[in-house]
Amino acid sequence: MNFKKNTLILINRKVLATQLQGFFVFGDENEEISKNS
């Protein structure tokens, strides 16, 4: 039971990290577009 819970936490962290990375990359792209226009 405990092992399953830990696995879910790890998966959630990985998903969260991926979402944060995507958010930061997206934000950087928006900044570049703003500078260029």
PDB file of C-alpha atoms in Angstrom:
ATOM      1  CA  MET A   1       0.000   0.000   0.000  1.00  0.00           C
ATOM      2  CA  ASN A   2       2.750   2.400   1.003  1.00  0.00           C
ATOM      3  CA  PHE A   3       4.778   1.557  -2.090  1.00  0.00           C
ATOM      4  CA  LYS A   4       1.832   2.328  -4.360  1.00  0.00           C
ATOM      5  CA  LYS A   5       1.313   5.685  -2.644  1.00  0.00           C
ATOM      6  CA  ASN A   6       4.991   6.601  -3.057  1.00  0.00           C
ATOM      7  CA  THR A   7       4.856   5.676  -6.736  1.00  0.00           C
ATOM      8  CA  LEU A   8       1.861   7.945  -7.270  1.00  0.00           C
ATOM      9  CA  ILE A   9       3.659  10.825  -5.543  1.00  0.00           C
ATOM     10  CA  LEU A  10       6.695  10.307  -7.791  1.00  0.00           C
ATOM     11  CA  ILE A  11       4.517  10.265 -10.916  1.00  0.00           C
ATOM     12  CA  ASN A  12       2.697  13.403  -9.778  1.00  0.00           C
ATOM     13  CA  ARG A  13       6.005  15.185  -9.149  1.00  0.00           C
ATOM     14  CA  LYS A  14       7.254  14.196 -12.584  1.00  0.00           C
ATOM     15  CA  VAL A  15       4.055  15.444 -14.237  1.00  0.00           C
ATOM     16  CA  LEU A  16       4.196  18.672 -12.244  1.00  0.00           C
ATOM     17  CA  ALA A  17       7.840  19.236 -13.179  1.00  0.00           C
ATOM     18  CA  THR A  18       7.008  18.646 -16.846  1.00  0.00           C
ATOM     19  CA  GLN A  19       4.104  21.089 -16.690  1.00  0.00           C
ATOM     20  CA  LEU A  20       6.287  23.718 -15.010  1.00  0.00           C
ATOM     21  CA  GLN A  21       9.008  23.247 -17.630  1.00  0.00           C
ATOM     22  CA  GLY A  22       6.448  23.646 -20.407  1.00  0.00           C
ATOM     23  CA  PHE A  23       5.091  26.773 -18.717  1.00  0.00           C
ATOM     24  CA  PHE A  24       8.519  28.375 -18.460  1.00  0.00           C
ATOM     25  CA  VAL A  25       9.449  27.493 -22.041  1.00  0.00           C
ATOM     26  CA  PHE A  26       6.124  28.862 -23.251  1.00  0.00           C
ATOM     27  CA  GLY A  27       6.693  32.061 -21.264  1.00  0.00           C
ATOM     28  CA  ASP A  28      10.160  32.502 -22.769  1.00  0.00           C
ATOM     29  CA  GLU A  29       8.758  32.080 -26.274  1.00  0.00           C
ATOM     30  CA  ASN A  30       6.131  34.714 -25.574  1.00  0.00           C
ATOM     31  CA  GLU A  31       8.810  37.129 -24.385  1.00  0.00           C
ATOM     32  CA  GLU A  32      10.817  36.563 -27.563  1.00  0.00           C
ATOM     33  CA  ILE A  33       7.731  37.214 -29.690  1.00  0.00           C
ATOM     34  CA  SER A  34       7.060  40.428 -27.763  1.00  0.00           C
ATOM     35  CA  LYS A  35      10.623  41.666 -28.318  1.00  0.00           C
ATOM     36  CA  ASN A  36      10.516  40.908 -32.039  1.00  0.00           C
ATOM     37  CA  SER A  37       7.223  42.630 -32.776  1.00  0.00           C
TER      38      SER A  37
END
